[in-house]
Coordinates of N, CA and C in Angstrom, one line a residue:
M1 N -1.3 -11.1 -22.5 CA -0.8 -11.3 -21.1 C -1.5 -10.3 -20.2
P2 N -2.1 -10.7 -19.1 CA -2.8 -9.7 -18.2 C -1.8 -8.8 -17.5
E3 N -2.3 -7.6 -17.2 CA -1.4 -6.7 -16.4 C -1.1 -7.3 -15.1
P4 N 0.1 -7.0 -14.5 CA 0.4 -7.5 -13.2 C -0.5 -6.7 -12.1
T5 N -0.8 -7.4 -11.1 CA -1.5 -6.8 -10.0 C -0.7 -5.6 -9.4
R6 N -1.4 -4.5 -9.2 CA -0.8 -3.3 -8.7 C -1.0 -3.3 -7.2
L7 N 0.1 -3.4 -6.5 CA 0.1 -3.6 -5.0 C 0.7 -2.4 -4.3
L8 N 0.0 -1.9 -3.3 CA 0.5 -0.9 -2.4 C 0.9 -1.5 -1.1
Y9 N 2.2 -1.2 -0.7 CA 2.7 -1.8 0.5 C 3.1 -0.6 1.5
I10 N 2.5 -0.7 2.7 CA 2.7 0.4 3.7 C 3.4 -0.2 4.9
D11 N 4.6 0.4 5.2 CA 5.3 -0.1 6.4 C 6.2 1.1 6.8
D12 N 6.2 1.5 8.1 CA 7.0 2.6 8.6 C 8.5 2.3 8.6
D13 N 8.9 1.1 8.4 CA 10.3 0.7 8.4 C 10.7 0.6 7.0
P14 N 11.6 1.6 6.5 CA 11.9 1.7 5.1 C 12.8 0.5 4.7
V15 N 13.5 -0.1 5.5 CA 14.3 -1.3 5.2 C 13.4 -2.5 4.8
M16 N 12.3 -2.7 5.7 CA 11.3 -3.7 5.4 C 10.6 -3.4 4.1
G17 N 10.3 -2.1 3.9 CA 9.6 -1.8 2.7 C 10.4 -2.1 1.4
M18 N 11.7 -1.8 1.5 CA 12.6 -2.2 0.3 C 12.7 -3.7 0.1
M19 N 12.8 -4.4 1.2 CA 12.9 -5.9 1.1 C 11.6 -6.5 0.5
V20 N 10.5 -6.1 1.1 CA 9.2 -6.6 0.6 C 8.9 -6.2 -0.8
E21 N 9.2 -5.0 -1.1 CA 9.0 -4.5 -2.5 C 9.8 -5.4 -3.5
G22 N 11.0 -5.7 -3.2 CA 11.8 -6.5 -4.1 C 11.2 -7.9 -4.2
L23 N 10.8 -8.5 -3.1 CA 10.2 -9.8 -3.1 C 8.9 -9.9 -3.9
L24 N 8.1 -8.8 -3.7 CA 6.8 -8.8 -4.5 C 7.0 -8.6 -6.0
Q25 N 8.0 -7.7 -6.3 CA 8.3 -7.5 -7.7 C 8.8 -8.8 -8.4
Q26 N 9.6 -9.6 -7.6 CA 10.1 -10.8 -8.2 C 8.9 -11.8 -8.4
A27 N 7.9 -11.6 -7.6 CA 6.7 -12.5 -7.7 C 5.8 -12.0 -8.8
G28 N 6.1 -10.9 -9.5 CA 5.3 -10.4 -10.6 C 4.4 -9.3 -10.3
Y29 N 4.4 -8.7 -9.2 CA 3.5 -7.6 -8.8 C 4.2 -6.3 -9.2
R30 N 3.3 -5.3 -9.5 CA 3.8 -3.9 -9.7 C 3.6 -3.3 -8.3
V31 N 4.6 -2.8 -7.6 CA 4.6 -2.4 -6.2 C 4.9 -1.0 -6.1
R32 N 4.1 -0.3 -5.2 CA 4.4 1.0 -4.8 C 4.5 1.0 -3.3
T33 N 5.6 1.4 -2.7 CA 5.9 1.3 -1.3 C 5.8 2.7 -0.6
W34 N 5.2 2.7 0.6 CA 5.1 4.0 1.4 C 5.6 3.7 2.8
D35 N 6.3 4.6 3.4 CA 6.7 4.4 4.8 C 5.9 5.4 5.7
D36 N 5.0 6.1 5.1 CA 4.1 7.0 5.8 C 2.7 6.7 5.5
P37 N 1.9 6.1 6.4 CA 0.5 5.7 6.1 C -0.4 6.9 5.6
R38 N -0.2 8.1 6.2 CA -1.0 9.2 5.8 C -0.7 9.6 4.4
A39 N 0.6 9.6 4.0 CA 0.9 10.0 2.6 C 0.3 8.9 1.6
A40 N 0.4 7.6 2.0 CA -0.2 6.6 1.2 C -1.7 6.8 1.0
L41 N -2.4 7.1 2.1 CA -3.8 7.4 2.0 C -4.1 8.6 1.1
D42 N -3.3 9.6 1.3 CA -3.5 10.9 0.5 C -3.3 10.5 -1.0
A43 N -2.3 9.7 -1.3 CA -2.1 9.3 -2.7 C -3.2 8.5 -3.3
L44 N -3.8 7.6 -2.5 CA -4.9 6.8 -2.9 C -6.2 7.7 -3.0
R45 N -6.3 8.7 -2.2 CA -7.5 9.6 -2.4 C -7.4 10.4 -3.7
Q46 N -6.2 10.7 -4.1 CA -6.0 11.4 -5.3 C -6.2 10.5 -6.5
H47 N -5.8 9.3 -6.4 CA -5.8 8.3 -7.5 C -6.3 7.0 -7.0
P48 N -7.6 6.9 -6.7 CA -8.2 5.7 -6.0 C -8.1 4.4 -6.8
D49 N -7.9 4.5 -8.1 CA -7.9 3.3 -8.9 C -6.5 2.8 -9.2
E50 N -5.5 3.3 -8.5 CA -4.1 2.9 -8.9 C -3.6 1.7 -8.1
A51 N -4.5 1.1 -7.3 CA -4.0 -0.1 -6.6 C -5.1 -1.2 -6.6
D52 N -4.7 -2.4 -6.8 CA -5.6 -3.6 -6.8 C -5.6 -4.2 -5.4
L53 N -4.6 -4.1 -4.6 CA -4.4 -4.7 -3.4 C -3.5 -3.9 -2.5
V54 N -3.8 -3.8 -1.2 CA -3.0 -3.1 -0.2 C -2.6 -4.0 0.9
L55 N -1.3 -4.0 1.2 CA -0.7 -4.7 2.4 C -0.2 -3.6 3.3
T56 N -0.4 -3.7 4.6 CA 0.0 -2.7 5.5 C 0.6 -3.4 6.8
D57 N 1.6 -2.8 7.3 CA 2.0 -3.1 8.7 C 0.9 -2.8 9.6
F58 N 0.8 -3.5 10.7 CA -0.2 -3.2 11.7 C 0.2 -2.2 12.7
N59 N 1.5 -2.3 13.2 CA 1.9 -1.4 14.3 C 2.8 -0.3 13.7
M60 N 2.2 0.9 13.5 CA 2.9 2.0 13.0 C 2.5 3.3 13.8
P61 N 3.5 4.2 13.9 CA 3.1 5.4 14.7 C 2.1 6.3 13.9
G62 N 1.3 7.0 14.6 CA 0.3 7.8 13.9 C -1.0 7.1 13.5
L63 N -0.9 6.3 12.5 CA -2.0 5.4 12.1 C -1.6 4.0 12.1
S64 N -2.4 3.2 12.7 CA -2.2 1.7 12.7 C -2.6 1.1 11.4
G65 N -2.3 -0.1 11.2 CA -2.8 -0.8 10.0 C -4.3 -0.9 10.0
L66 N -4.9 -1.0 11.2 CA -6.3 -1.1 11.3 C -6.9 0.3 10.9
D67 N -6.3 1.4 11.3 CA -6.8 2.7 10.9 C -6.7 2.9 9.4
V68 N -5.6 2.4 8.8 CA -5.5 2.4 7.3 C -6.6 1.6 6.7
A69 N -6.8 0.4 7.2 CA -7.8 -0.5 6.6 C -9.2 0.2 6.7
E70 N -9.5 0.8 7.8 CA -10.8 1.5 7.9 C -10.9 2.6 6.9
A71 N -9.9 3.4 6.8 CA -9.9 4.5 5.8 C -10.0 4.0 4.4
L72 N -9.4 2.9 4.1 CA -9.5 2.3 2.7 C -10.9 1.8 2.5
A73 N -11.5 1.2 3.5 CA -12.8 0.6 3.3 C -13.8 1.8 3.0
A74 N -13.6 2.9 3.6 CA -14.5 4.1 3.3 C -14.2 4.6 1.9
L75 N -12.9 4.6 1.5 CA -12.6 5.1 0.2 C -12.9 4.2 -0.9
R76 N -12.6 2.9 -0.8 CA -12.8 1.9 -1.8 C -13.2 0.6 -1.1
P77 N -14.4 0.3 -0.9 CA -14.8 -0.9 -0.2 C -14.4 -2.2 -1.0
D78 N -14.1 -2.1 -2.3 CA -13.7 -3.3 -3.0 C -12.2 -3.6 -2.9
L79 N -11.5 -2.7 -2.2 CA -10.0 -2.9 -2.1 C -9.7 -3.8 -1.0

C-alpha cells in the first residue's frame, strides 16, 4: 500500500485549520497544519522533503498565499 500524500495546510485562522485538517485526514492525507506562514516556510526550509503538496489561504497578514507560493517555488519548484 503506498504512503499517503503528505500535505501542508497554511491558514491564519486556527479554526479553519483544524476543520480542514480533519477533512483531509478523513480523505487519507497525512496533514501538517500551520497558522503562521513564516513558521511553515521555516519548517519547510529545514526539511524541504516533508511535504508532497501545499495548500494555503490567500489572504493572510504578513505573507499572502501568493508570497508563500513564490517562496515555495524558489525552495522546491516541484512542489
